[in-house]
Structure formats: structure tokens, C-alpha cells
């Protein structure tokens, strides 16, 4: 890759920005370097700026029927994610917006400004049946823009007021900002957090998930959450053969040492455009291992780079996948990482009275 192009993409995960699969025209982002030079002709460090827009959501809760995930409903405060993880399975969703799953996904972020109001309406619906609500199942609810937008916090405030059990999935230490809400909810069995730790290698993390919290900060977040009484699971995900799979036990050990009570992992998923984006990233950042990584992924995915079938899409198949599964189970048993990620109490759910409502006599 050209040095000027490397400068232009500093701090980003994807290397390209090809148009979405639904577009008739194929557009590819290029940079001739002219915009990267100052008045004196020297290169200036810069990268694609993050642009935040509004998402016109009409409902807060998304339903899920997949047997592969431990929840039936979720809420995502943002579309797109500035963490820029190259492997993110949510990247293809940007194609539905007419945008690229590449750089657009990590630079064109859409916020659900009215997520809290929509959630309150959903929870007050007469046909609503309380179940644990997963926050961040698609994109990270604590990505950098949350520092100023505070949408995730407003959603948690609604969950607190309704006694709605909530499970959070994140790789950001920003989650500790909301301990004043999560701590008291956890005391009543209403909150749990899952922290994703992909690698303990800070340099690999910087290249693979450039704007996420460092591995050390994530583990510190596990400690802080645990100290506040919040049950935490550590997610060693995704596991990538010949890249980070050798760290599986070390990640689980570090999580357990920090106080985690549960663990899980997912084999790398490469649906739709992610296959090309990930291979492009491999050949740029680890060219000496790219062919081996791709070969091992195919061996764990029945000859392809992805399996979409329920029951195998999260774990893969074949000897490599089976060995990873066995290693994970043995490590969890040894480390006592046996806690259930979404073991939350739904019996306490109560919509609070609205202004003007008649008070109950009971």
C-alpha cells in the first residue's frame, strides 16, 4: 500500500470503501495524495472524519429468533461503529443504507436520538412480555460517540425505571461510566455485562480494532464492574486461526483474574462483504500469514470462508473447530467460568406510573 494512502487511513480498520452490494454502480475510494499535503508540500497526518447522522427508527426493540444467541430481543443505539473492527459481522448492514460496509461503516454513524422514548413506549405496550434486553448485540453501545450523545445511558435509565433486565455487550471501558445505574440494578439481578477481549496483544488490537479500548483497559473495566457487584462475562471473540486463537486460554485466564464469572467465544464470521474486507486487511497487515489464516478458516468452514447455518455459524465445523471448542470448555471448567451470561430476573418488571395516571391502591 502507498505510504500516502496509509496516512489517509490512519486509525481506521477497513482499507477500502467499495459501494454496497445493492448499488448498480461500483465505486472505489482512491486517494492521490494531494489532499494530504500542506502548503509546504509535506504530508499531513489525517484520516476520514467521522460523520454522525440521525436514524429515523420507529421502534426500539429488535426481535431475534436465532437459536445461536442467548437472547430474544435487543436494542442498538447506533448504526455503524467507530471502533472500526475489521472483522465486525455488522458491517454488511450498512449496505441497506446505500453505504459501504468498508470505511463508511466506521465513519458514517447513525444515532437513534429517541431510543429512550421509543423503548419506554415499547415497554408500556399491553402485549409486551418481559425478557432480558441485550444492548449492543449488533454495534457497540459504548463506541466513542456515546461520550457526548449519551443515548445508551438514557436507555439504561428507562430500563432502571421499569425494572427491565438488561445485558450489555461491549469492548469499551466507557461502560464503567454508568456504574451508578448498573450497580444498583445488578444488586436486584437486573443487569449483567459481557466484555469482548479479542487479543491481549496491544499492537494486534491497534491494527484489528483501532478505536476500541486497549485490552488492558477492558480488563480494568472487568475489575471495576466486578467490584461494583456487576456480573461480567469475558468474550474471547472472534477466534481467528493462526492469528489470535493461540490466546484463547490466556484471554479467559486474564478475564477470570479480573473477576469475570462467565466466558464464551465465537469463531470468526465472514458473511457477505466482510470476506473481501478481511482478506484485504490480512494482506496488508500480516502478509506472511494471510494465506495460512484463510486456509485454516476454510478448513473450519466446510471449505468456504463462512457458514450461515444455525448451529455452526458461531463455532465452525471440522477438527480445527472441534479442538477450539474442547480447549474452551476445559479452560472454563478449570477457571470456573460457568456463570450464565443472561441469568436475569424478569419477575420485577413494572412500568412506572405516568404523569396523570391514577395511583394504585395496592
mmCIF file of C-alpha atoms in Angstrom:
data_model
loop_
_atom_site.group_PDB
_atom_site.id
_atom_site.type_symbol
_atom_site.label_atom_id
_atom_site.label_comp_id
_atom_site.label_asym_id
_atom_site.label_seq_id
_atom_site.Cartn_x
_atom_site.Cartn_y
_atom_site.Cartn_z
ATOM 1 C CA UNK A 1 0.000 0.000 0.000
ATOM 2 C CA UNK A 2 1.154 3.511 -0.850
ATOM 3 C CA UNK A 3 2.511 5.468 2.180
ATOM 4 C CA UNK A 4 0.190 8.404 1.429
ATOM 5 C CA UNK A 5 -2.784 6.018 1.494
ATOM 6 C CA UNK A 6 -1.588 4.559 4.812
ATOM 7 C CA UNK A 7 -1.544 8.074 6.251
ATOM 8 C CA UNK A 8 -5.046 8.750 4.940
ATOM 9 C CA UNK A 9 -6.368 5.614 6.661
ATOM 10 C CA UNK A 10 -4.598 6.071 9.967
ATOM 11 C CA UNK A 11 -6.812 4.960 12.842
ATOM 12 C CA UNK A 12 -9.267 3.093 10.613
ATOM 13 C CA UNK A 13 -9.831 -0.629 10.171
ATOM 14 C CA UNK A 14 -11.039 -1.067 6.601
ATOM 15 C CA UNK A 15 -8.674 -0.320 3.764
ATOM 16 C CA UNK A 16 -11.279 0.259 1.057
ATOM 17 C CA UNK A 17 -14.753 1.719 0.640
ATOM 18 C CA UNK A 18 -16.348 -0.152 -2.239
ATOM 19 C CA UNK A 19 -20.012 0.636 -2.811
ATOM 20 C CA UNK A 20 -22.701 -1.579 -1.317
ATOM 21 C CA UNK A 21 -23.873 -4.807 -2.906
ATOM 22 C CA UNK A 22 -27.222 -3.211 -3.754
ATOM 23 C CA UNK A 23 -25.771 -0.412 -5.893
ATOM 24 C CA UNK A 24 -25.710 -0.654 -9.690
ATOM 25 C CA UNK A 25 -22.529 1.362 -9.953
ATOM 26 C CA UNK A 26 -19.308 0.101 -8.378
ATOM 27 C CA UNK A 27 -17.423 2.935 -6.690
ATOM 28 C CA UNK A 28 -13.998 2.501 -5.132
ATOM 29 C CA UNK A 29 -12.348 5.128 -2.913
ATOM 30 C CA UNK A 30 -8.928 6.288 -4.071
ATOM 31 C CA UNK A 31 -6.545 8.944 -2.780
ATOM 32 C CA UNK A 32 -3.920 10.576 -4.994
ATOM 33 C CA UNK A 33 -2.315 12.260 -2.002
ATOM 34 C CA UNK A 34 -2.948 15.868 -2.964
ATOM 35 C CA UNK A 35 -5.292 16.493 -0.029
ATOM 36 C CA UNK A 36 -2.731 15.033 2.365
ATOM 37 C CA UNK A 37 -0.117 17.713 1.674
ATOM 38 C CA UNK A 38 0.163 21.035 3.441
ATOM 39 C CA UNK A 39 1.152 24.351 1.872
ATOM 40 C CA UNK A 40 4.812 23.456 2.195
ATOM 41 C CA UNK A 41 4.255 20.240 0.217
ATOM 42 C CA UNK A 42 4.844 17.919 3.180
ATOM 43 C CA UNK A 43 2.379 15.172 4.026
ATOM 44 C CA UNK A 44 -0.041 15.852 6.849
ATOM 45 C CA UNK A 45 -1.450 13.094 9.023
ATOM 46 C CA UNK A 46 -5.189 12.852 8.676
ATOM 47 C CA UNK A 47 -7.870 10.287 8.130
ATOM 48 C CA UNK A 48 -11.505 10.119 7.096
ATOM 49 C CA UNK A 49 -13.569 12.161 9.534
ATOM 50 C CA UNK A 50 -16.447 10.628 11.465
ATOM 51 C CA UNK A 51 -19.852 11.995 10.495
ATOM 52 C CA UNK A 52 -22.831 11.445 12.814
ATOM 53 C CA UNK A 53 -26.368 11.482 11.437
ATOM 54 C CA UNK A 54 -29.825 10.637 12.759
ATOM 55 C CA UNK A 55 -31.579 7.302 12.342
ATOM 56 C CA UNK A 56 -35.341 7.533 11.903
ATOM 57 C CA UNK A 57 -36.191 4.442 13.943
ATOM 58 C CA UNK A 58 -39.858 3.733 14.646
ATOM 59 C CA UNK A 59 -39.278 1.096 17.316
ATOM 60 C CA UNK A 60 -36.514 0.489 19.833
ATOM 61 C CA UNK A 61 -36.588 -3.282 20.309
ATOM 62 C CA UNK A 62 -35.425 -5.704 17.630
ATOM 63 C CA UNK A 63 -36.633 -9.313 17.843
ATOM 64 C CA UNK A 64 -34.385 -12.292 17.309
ATOM 65 C CA UNK A 65 -35.332 -15.900 16.553
ATOM 66 C CA UNK A 66 -31.830 -17.347 16.223
ATOM 67 C CA UNK A 67 -31.097 -20.383 18.408
ATOM 68 C CA UNK A 68 -27.408 -19.393 18.369
ATOM 69 C CA UNK A 69 -27.711 -16.383 20.677
ATOM 70 C CA UNK A 70 -28.844 -16.291 24.330
ATOM 71 C CA UNK A 71 -31.455 -13.521 23.986
ATOM 72 C CA UNK A 72 -34.672 -12.887 22.069
ATOM 73 C CA UNK A 73 -34.697 -9.106 21.965
ATOM 74 C CA UNK A 74 -32.075 -6.414 21.605
ATOM 75 C CA UNK A 75 -31.565 -2.687 21.223
ATOM 76 C CA UNK A 76 -28.804 -0.953 19.285
ATOM 77 C CA UNK A 77 -28.421 2.787 19.952
ATOM 78 C CA UNK A 78 -26.224 3.262 16.866
ATOM 79 C CA UNK A 79 -25.865 2.031 13.290
ATOM 80 C CA UNK A 80 -22.248 1.791 12.216
ATOM 81 C CA UNK A 81 -19.378 1.663 14.685
ATOM 82 C CA UNK A 82 -16.327 3.867 15.030
ATOM 83 C CA UNK A 83 -14.366 1.126 16.772
ATOM 84 C CA UNK A 84 -13.575 0.025 13.193
ATOM 85 C CA UNK A 85 -13.082 -3.679 13.967
ATOM 86 C CA UNK A 86 -12.195 -5.212 10.623
ATOM 87 C CA UNK A 87 -13.984 -8.480 11.441
ATOM 88 C CA UNK A 88 -17.278 -6.912 12.598
ATOM 89 C CA UNK A 89 -20.214 -9.031 11.433
ATOM 90 C CA UNK A 90 -22.439 -5.928 11.417
ATOM 91 C CA UNK A 91 -20.565 -4.252 8.554
ATOM 92 C CA UNK A 92 -22.885 -5.587 5.795
ATOM 93 C CA UNK A 93 -25.874 -3.849 7.407
ATOM 94 C CA UNK A 94 -24.585 -0.502 6.118
ATOM 95 C CA UNK A 95 -25.370 -1.701 2.605
ATOM 96 C CA UNK A 96 -29.073 -1.358 3.454
ATOM 97 C CA UNK A 97 -28.419 2.367 3.862
ATOM 98 C CA UNK A 98 -26.786 2.621 0.435
ATOM 99 C CA UNK A 99 -23.368 2.913 2.078
ATOM 100 C CA UNK A 100 -20.206 0.848 2.018
ATOM 101 C CA UNK A 101 -19.533 -1.832 4.646
ATOM 102 C CA UNK A 102 -15.917 -0.619 4.426
ATOM 103 C CA UNK A 103 -14.877 2.838 5.579
ATOM 104 C CA UNK A 104 -18.461 4.145 5.520
ATOM 105 C CA UNK A 105 -19.399 1.694 8.284
ATOM 106 C CA UNK A 106 -16.823 3.152 10.651
ATOM 107 C CA UNK A 107 -17.093 6.820 9.602
ATOM 108 C CA UNK A 108 -20.832 7.279 8.879
ATOM 109 C CA UNK A 109 -22.516 6.699 12.232
ATOM 110 C CA UNK A 110 -26.280 6.983 12.733
ATOM 111 C CA UNK A 111 -27.648 7.675 16.214
ATOM 112 C CA UNK A 112 -31.109 6.766 17.474
ATOM 113 C CA UNK A 113 -31.676 10.006 19.364
ATOM 114 C CA UNK A 114 -35.145 8.997 20.510
ATOM 115 C CA UNK A 115 -34.168 5.454 21.540
ATOM 116 C CA UNK A 116 -35.152 6.030 25.186
ATOM 117 C CA UNK A 117 -38.594 7.384 24.267
ATOM 118 C CA UNK A 118 -39.194 4.534 21.820
ATOM 119 C CA UNK A 119 -38.111 1.983 24.420
ATOM 120 C CA UNK A 120 -40.481 3.408 27.019
ATOM 121 C CA UNK A 121 -43.334 3.156 24.519
ATOM 122 C CA UNK A 122 -42.402 -0.443 23.673
ATOM 123 C CA UNK A 123 -42.200 -1.430 27.340
ATOM 124 C CA UNK A 124 -45.612 0.085 28.056
ATOM 125 C CA UNK A 125 -47.288 -1.835 25.225
ATOM 126 C CA UNK A 126 -50.084 -4.082 26.533
ATOM 127 C CA UNK A 127 -48.698 -7.099 24.695
ATOM 128 C CA UNK A 128 -45.125 -6.689 25.930
ATOM 129 C CA UNK A 129 -43.768 -9.755 27.734
ATOM 130 C CA UNK A 130 -40.663 -9.035 29.777
ATOM 131 C CA UNK A 131 -37.465 -10.781 28.674
ATOM 132 C CA UNK A 132 -33.817 -9.760 29.093
ATOM 133 C CA UNK A 133 -32.910 -6.932 26.712
ATOM 134 C CA UNK A 134 -29.489 -7.140 25.055
ATOM 135 C CA UNK A 135 -27.894 -3.767 24.355
ATOM 136 C CA UNK A 136 -25.128 -3.766 21.771
ATOM 137 C CA UNK A 137 -25.807 -7.068 20.027
ATOM 138 C CA UNK A 138 -25.002 -5.530 16.635
ATOM 139 C CA UNK A 139 -22.851 -2.410 17.098
ATOM 140 C CA UNK A 140 -21.117 -1.243 20.261
ATOM 141 C CA UNK A 141 -23.337 0.880 22.548
ATOM 142 C CA UNK A 142 -20.230 2.478 24.086
ATOM 143 C CA UNK A 143 -18.381 3.478 20.926
ATOM 144 C CA UNK A 144 -16.634 6.896 21.104
ATOM 145 C CA UNK A 145 -19.663 8.953 20.034
ATOM 146 C CA UNK A 146 -21.537 7.766 23.153
ATOM 147 C CA UNK A 147 -19.339 10.035 25.280
ATOM 148 C CA UNK A 148 -21.252 13.040 24.003
ATOM 149 C CA UNK A 149 -24.535 11.543 22.748
ATOM 150 C CA UNK A 150 -25.292 9.553 25.953
ATOM 151 C CA UNK A 151 -28.027 7.574 24.203
ATOM 152 C CA UNK A 152 -27.021 4.291 25.830
ATOM 153 C CA UNK A 153 -27.197 5.935 29.237
ATOM 154 C CA UNK A 154 -30.684 7.277 28.544
ATOM 155 C CA UNK A 155 -31.791 3.764 27.547
ATOM 156 C CA UNK A 156 -30.372 2.343 30.789
ATOM 157 C CA UNK A 157 -32.305 4.953 32.762
ATOM 158 C CA UNK A 158 -35.529 3.676 31.217
ATOM 159 C CA UNK A 159 -34.554 0.065 31.993
ATOM 160 C CA UNK A 160 -33.853 1.058 35.598
ATOM 161 C CA UNK A 161 -37.216 2.801 35.965
ATOM 162 C CA UNK A 162 -39.122 -0.201 34.545
ATOM 163 C CA UNK A 163 -37.037 -2.875 36.313
ATOM 164 C CA UNK A 164 -36.303 -4.183 32.818
ATOM 165 C CA UNK A 165 -33.425 -6.699 32.951
ATOM 166 C CA UNK A 166 -30.588 -5.747 30.634
ATOM 167 C CA UNK A 167 -27.412 -7.355 29.343
ATOM 168 C CA UNK A 168 -24.703 -5.213 27.751
ATOM 169 C CA UNK A 169 -22.155 -6.356 25.156
ATOM 170 C CA UNK A 170 -19.181 -4.036 24.639
ATOM 171 C CA UNK A 171 -15.433 -3.759 24.204
ATOM 172 C CA UNK A 172 -15.274 -0.264 25.650
ATOM 173 C CA UNK A 173 -14.152 0.768 29.115
ATOM 174 C CA UNK A 174 -16.700 3.604 28.856
ATOM 175 C CA UNK A 175 -19.263 1.165 30.272
ATOM 176 C CA UNK A 176 -17.912 1.939 33.743
ATOM 177 C CA UNK A 177 -19.273 5.483 33.439
ATOM 178 C CA UNK A 178 -22.741 4.035 34.068
ATOM 179 C CA UNK A 179 -21.907 2.065 37.206
ATOM 180 C CA UNK A 180 -24.277 4.301 39.171
ATOM 181 C CA UNK A 181 -27.108 2.659 37.215
ATOM 182 C CA UNK A 182 -25.670 -0.811 36.585
ATOM 183 C CA UNK A 183 -24.505 -1.394 40.168
ATOM 184 C CA UNK A 184 -27.916 -0.996 41.867
ATOM 185 C CA UNK A 185 -29.643 -2.902 39.035
ATOM 186 C CA UNK A 186 -27.190 -5.779 39.457
ATOM 187 C CA UNK A 187 -27.968 -5.993 43.177
ATOM 188 C CA UNK A 188 -31.520 -6.899 42.148
ATOM 189 C CA UNK A 189 -30.467 -9.322 39.416
ATOM 190 C CA UNK A 190 -31.367 -6.910 36.637
ATOM 191 C CA UNK A 191 -28.050 -6.243 34.876
ATOM 192 C CA UNK A 192 -25.023 -8.075 33.512
ATOM 193 C CA UNK A 193 -22.165 -7.105 31.194
ATOM 194 C CA UNK A 194 -20.133 -9.037 28.633
ATOM 195 C CA UNK A 195 -16.726 -7.574 27.748
ATOM 196 C CA UNK A 196 -15.172 -8.628 24.437
ATOM 197 C CA UNK A 197 -11.401 -9.222 24.541
ATOM 198 C CA UNK A 198 -10.159 -10.294 21.123
ATOM 199 C CA UNK A 199 -6.461 -10.318 21.938
ATOM 200 C CA UNK A 200 -4.061 -9.372 24.738
ATOM 201 C CA UNK A 201 -1.552 -8.125 22.163
ATOM 202 C CA UNK A 202 -1.926 -4.340 22.152
ATOM 203 C CA UNK A 203 -0.269 -3.956 18.739
ATOM 204 C CA UNK A 204 -2.555 -6.514 17.097
ATOM 205 C CA UNK A 205 -5.567 -4.890 18.764
ATOM 206 C CA UNK A 206 -4.490 -1.469 17.467
ATOM 207 C CA UNK A 207 -4.465 -2.751 13.899
ATOM 208 C CA UNK A 208 -7.523 -5.026 14.098
ATOM 209 C CA UNK A 209 -9.855 -2.819 16.195
ATOM 210 C CA UNK A 210 -8.120 0.585 16.104
ATOM 211 C CA UNK A 211 -10.589 2.766 18.029
ATOM 212 C CA UNK A 212 -11.681 0.336 20.716
ATOM 213 C CA UNK A 213 -10.335 0.420 24.277
ATOM 214 C CA UNK A 214 -6.975 -1.293 24.706
ATOM 215 C CA UNK A 215 -7.019 -4.865 26.049
ATOM 216 C CA UNK A 216 -5.626 -3.631 29.373
ATOM 217 C CA UNK A 217 -8.420 -1.058 29.752
ATOM 218 C CA UNK A 218 -11.055 -3.677 29.008
ATOM 219 C CA UNK A 219 -9.695 -5.945 31.715
ATOM 220 C CA UNK A 220 -9.614 -2.999 34.095
ATOM 221 C CA UNK A 221 -13.283 -2.417 33.233
ATOM 222 C CA UNK A 222 -13.977 -6.041 34.216
ATOM 223 C CA UNK A 223 -12.350 -5.327 37.594
ATOM 224 C CA UNK A 224 -14.341 -2.142 38.148
ATOM 225 C CA UNK A 225 -17.646 -3.751 37.166
ATOM 226 C CA UNK A 226 -16.947 -6.751 39.396
ATOM 227 C CA UNK A 227 -16.049 -4.513 42.326
ATOM 228 C CA UNK A 228 -19.411 -2.780 41.890
ATOM 229 C CA UNK A 229 -21.231 -6.127 42.018
ATOM 230 C CA UNK A 230 -21.981 -6.383 38.288
ATOM 231 C CA UNK A 231 -21.623 -9.952 36.938
ATOM 232 C CA UNK A 232 -19.243 -9.944 33.961
ATOM 233 C CA UNK A 233 -18.541 -12.463 31.214
ATOM 234 C CA UNK A 234 -15.432 -12.303 29.049
ATOM 235 C CA UNK A 235 -15.934 -12.907 25.333
ATOM 236 C CA UNK A 236 -12.841 -14.277 23.580
ATOM 237 C CA UNK A 237 -14.246 -13.288 20.226
ATOM 238 C CA UNK A 238 -13.720 -13.708 17.430
ATOM 239 C CA UNK A 239 -11.194 -16.534 17.399
ATOM 240 C CA UNK A 240 -9.142 -16.371 14.182
ATOM 241 C CA UNK A 241 -6.997 -19.410 13.313
ATOM 242 C CA UNK A 242 -3.260 -18.648 13.153
ATOM 243 C CA UNK A 243 -3.853 -15.059 14.264
ATOM 244 C CA UNK A 244 -5.240 -14.987 17.807
ATOM 245 C CA UNK A 245 -6.628 -18.479 18.525
ATOM 246 C CA UNK A 246 -3.473 -19.364 20.470
ATOM 247 C CA UNK A 247 -4.555 -16.715 23.022
ATOM 248 C CA UNK A 248 -7.871 -18.364 23.911
ATOM 249 C CA UNK A 249 -6.790 -19.710 27.303
ATOM 250 C CA UNK A 250 -4.765 -16.594 28.143
ATOM 251 C CA UNK A 251 -7.748 -14.321 27.455
ATOM 252 C CA UNK A 252 -10.035 -16.439 29.628
ATOM 253 C CA UNK A 253 -7.407 -16.562 32.387
ATOM 254 C CA UNK A 254 -6.990 -12.777 32.301
ATOM 255 C CA UNK A 255 -10.765 -12.323 32.440
ATOM 256 C CA UNK A 256 -11.130 -14.716 35.378
ATOM 257 C CA UNK A 257 -8.279 -12.993 37.229
ATOM 258 C CA UNK A 258 -10.102 -9.679 36.756
ATOM 259 C CA UNK A 259 -13.286 -11.124 38.252
ATOM 260 C CA UNK A 260 -15.299 -12.468 35.303
ATOM 261 C CA UNK A 261 -17.748 -15.233 36.218
ATOM 262 C CA UNK A 262 -18.550 -16.469 32.707
ATOM 263 C CA UNK A 263 -16.913 -16.892 29.338
ATOM 264 C CA UNK A 264 -17.722 -17.513 25.684
ATOM 265 C CA UNK A 265 -16.126 -17.419 22.254
ATOM 266 C CA UNK A 266 -17.161 -17.215 18.597
ATOM 267 C CA UNK A 267 -15.289 -18.498 15.578
ATOM 268 C CA UNK A 268 -14.601 -15.699 13.078
ATOM 269 C CA UNK A 269 -17.643 -14.981 10.898
ATOM 270 C CA UNK A 270 -17.127 -13.585 7.387
ATOM 271 C CA UNK A 271 -20.554 -13.079 5.770
ATOM 272 C CA UNK A 272 -21.077 -11.082 2.569
ATOM 273 C CA UNK A 273 -18.644 -8.169 2.075
ATOM 274 C CA UNK A 274 -16.600 -8.948 5.188
ATOM 275 C CA UNK A 275 -14.796 -11.764 3.368
ATOM 276 C CA UNK A 276 -13.127 -9.352 0.947
ATOM 277 C CA UNK A 277 -12.554 -6.657 3.569
ATOM 278 C CA UNK A 278 -10.879 -9.116 5.926
ATOM 279 C CA UNK A 279 -8.666 -10.654 3.244
ATOM 280 C CA UNK A 280 -7.631 -7.164 2.139
ATOM 281 C CA UNK A 281 -6.731 -6.336 5.744
ATOM 282 C CA UNK A 282 -4.772 -9.590 6.169
ATOM 283 C CA UNK A 283 -2.661 -8.999 3.076
ATOM 284 C CA UNK A 284 -1.824 -5.506 4.239
ATOM 285 C CA UNK A 285 -1.117 -6.151 7.929
ATOM 286 C CA UNK A 286 0.053 -9.788 8.113
ATOM 287 C CA UNK A 287 1.022 -10.701 4.538
ATOM 288 C CA UNK A 288 3.296 -13.541 5.681
ATOM 289 C CA UNK A 289 0.345 -15.331 7.323
ATOM 290 C CA UNK A 290 -2.570 -14.304 5.117
ATOM 291 C CA UNK A 291 -2.752 -17.493 3.021
ATOM 292 C CA UNK A 292 -2.415 -19.728 6.083
ATOM 293 C CA UNK A 293 -5.128 -17.850 8.007
ATOM 294 C CA UNK A 294 -7.533 -18.103 5.059
ATOM 295 C CA UNK A 295 -6.721 -21.790 4.545
ATOM 296 C CA UNK A 296 -7.420 -22.621 8.192
ATOM 297 C CA UNK A 297 -10.669 -20.658 8.134
ATOM 298 C CA UNK A 298 -11.801 -22.708 5.122
ATOM 299 C CA UNK A 299 -10.892 -25.902 6.965
ATOM 300 C CA UNK A 300 -13.148 -24.785 9.825
ATOM 301 C CA UNK A 301 -15.931 -23.645 7.486
ATOM 302 C CA UNK A 302 -16.504 -26.722 5.285
ATOM 303 C CA UNK A 303 -14.259 -25.391 2.519
ATOM 304 C CA UNK A 304 -15.667 -21.851 2.390
ATOM 305 C CA UNK A 305 -14.990 -18.675 4.318
ATOM 306 C CA UNK A 306 -18.394 -18.673 6.036
ATOM 307 C CA UNK A 307 -21.233 -20.938 7.089
ATOM 308 C CA UNK A 308 -24.615 -19.309 7.633
ATOM 309 C CA UNK A 309 -26.472 -22.311 9.072
ATOM 310 C CA UNK A 310 -27.751 -22.159 12.657
ATOM 311 C CA UNK A 311 -25.717 -24.372 14.922
ATOM 312 C CA UNK A 312 -22.461 -23.970 13.001
ATOM 313 C CA UNK A 313 -22.137 -20.294 12.100
ATOM 314 C CA UNK A 314 -20.816 -19.367 15.549
ATOM 315 C CA UNK A 315 -18.469 -22.318 16.057
ATOM 316 C CA UNK A 316 -17.489 -23.752 12.679
ATOM 317 C CA UNK A 317 -17.024 -27.457 11.885
ATOM 318 C CA UNK A 318 -14.214 -29.952 11.442
ATOM 319 C CA UNK A 319 -11.101 -30.778 13.507
ATOM 320 C CA UNK A 320 -9.925 -27.172 13.982
ATOM 321 C CA UNK A 321 -13.314 -26.002 15.257
ATOM 322 C CA UNK A 322 -13.696 -29.087 17.448
ATOM 323 C CA UNK A 323 -10.274 -28.566 19.025
ATOM 324 C CA UNK A 324 -11.090 -24.916 19.765
ATOM 325 C CA UNK A 325 -14.374 -25.936 21.380
ATOM 326 C CA UNK A 326 -12.657 -28.550 23.532
ATOM 327 C CA UNK A 327 -9.961 -26.083 24.622
ATOM 328 C CA UNK A 328 -12.627 -23.545 25.554
ATOM 329 C CA UNK A 329 -14.655 -25.985 27.647
ATOM 330 C CA UNK A 330 -11.591 -27.258 29.502
ATOM 331 C CA UNK A 331 -10.385 -23.719 30.245
ATOM 332 C CA UNK A 332 -13.806 -22.591 31.521
ATOM 333 C CA UNK A 333 -14.041 -25.637 33.753
ATOM 334 C CA UNK A 334 -10.551 -25.037 35.148
ATOM 335 C CA UNK A 335 -11.194 -21.317 35.699
ATOM 336 C CA UNK A 336 -14.765 -21.777 36.982
ATOM 337 C CA UNK A 337 -16.157 -19.535 34.237
ATOM 338 C CA UNK A 338 -19.529 -21.210 34.443
ATOM 339 C CA UNK A 339 -21.880 -18.293 35.055
ATOM 340 C CA UNK A 340 -24.765 -17.838 32.616
ATOM 341 C CA UNK A 341 -24.483 -14.620 30.647
ATOM 342 C CA UNK A 342 -28.186 -13.673 30.799
ATOM 343 C CA UNK A 343 -29.293 -15.119 34.140
ATOM 344 C CA UNK A 344 -31.518 -12.153 34.976
ATOM 345 C CA UNK A 345 -34.769 -11.704 36.903
ATOM 346 C CA UNK A 346 -37.804 -10.757 34.813
ATOM 347 C CA UNK A 347 -40.346 -11.013 37.649
ATOM 348 C CA UNK A 348 -39.626 -7.491 38.916
ATOM 349 C CA UNK A 349 -40.705 -5.742 35.712
ATOM 350 C CA UNK A 350 -43.140 -2.920 36.492
ATOM 351 C CA UNK A 351 -43.972 0.067 34.256
ATOM 352 C CA UNK A 352 -43.805 3.197 36.442
ATOM 353 C CA UNK A 353 -46.926 5.373 36.559
ATOM 354 C CA UNK A 354 -47.105 8.153 34.004
ATOM 355 C CA UNK A 355 -47.974 11.711 34.880
ATOM 356 C CA UNK A 356 -51.744 11.891 35.376
ATOM 357 C CA UNK A 357 -52.203 8.143 35.953
ATOM 358 C CA UNK A 358 -54.486 7.094 38.805
ATOM 359 C CA UNK A 359 -52.432 5.654 41.654
ATOM 360 C CA UNK A 360 -52.867 2.012 42.574
ATOM 361 C CA UNK A 361 -54.486 1.134 45.912
ATOM 362 C CA UNK A 362 -52.187 -1.878 46.273
#
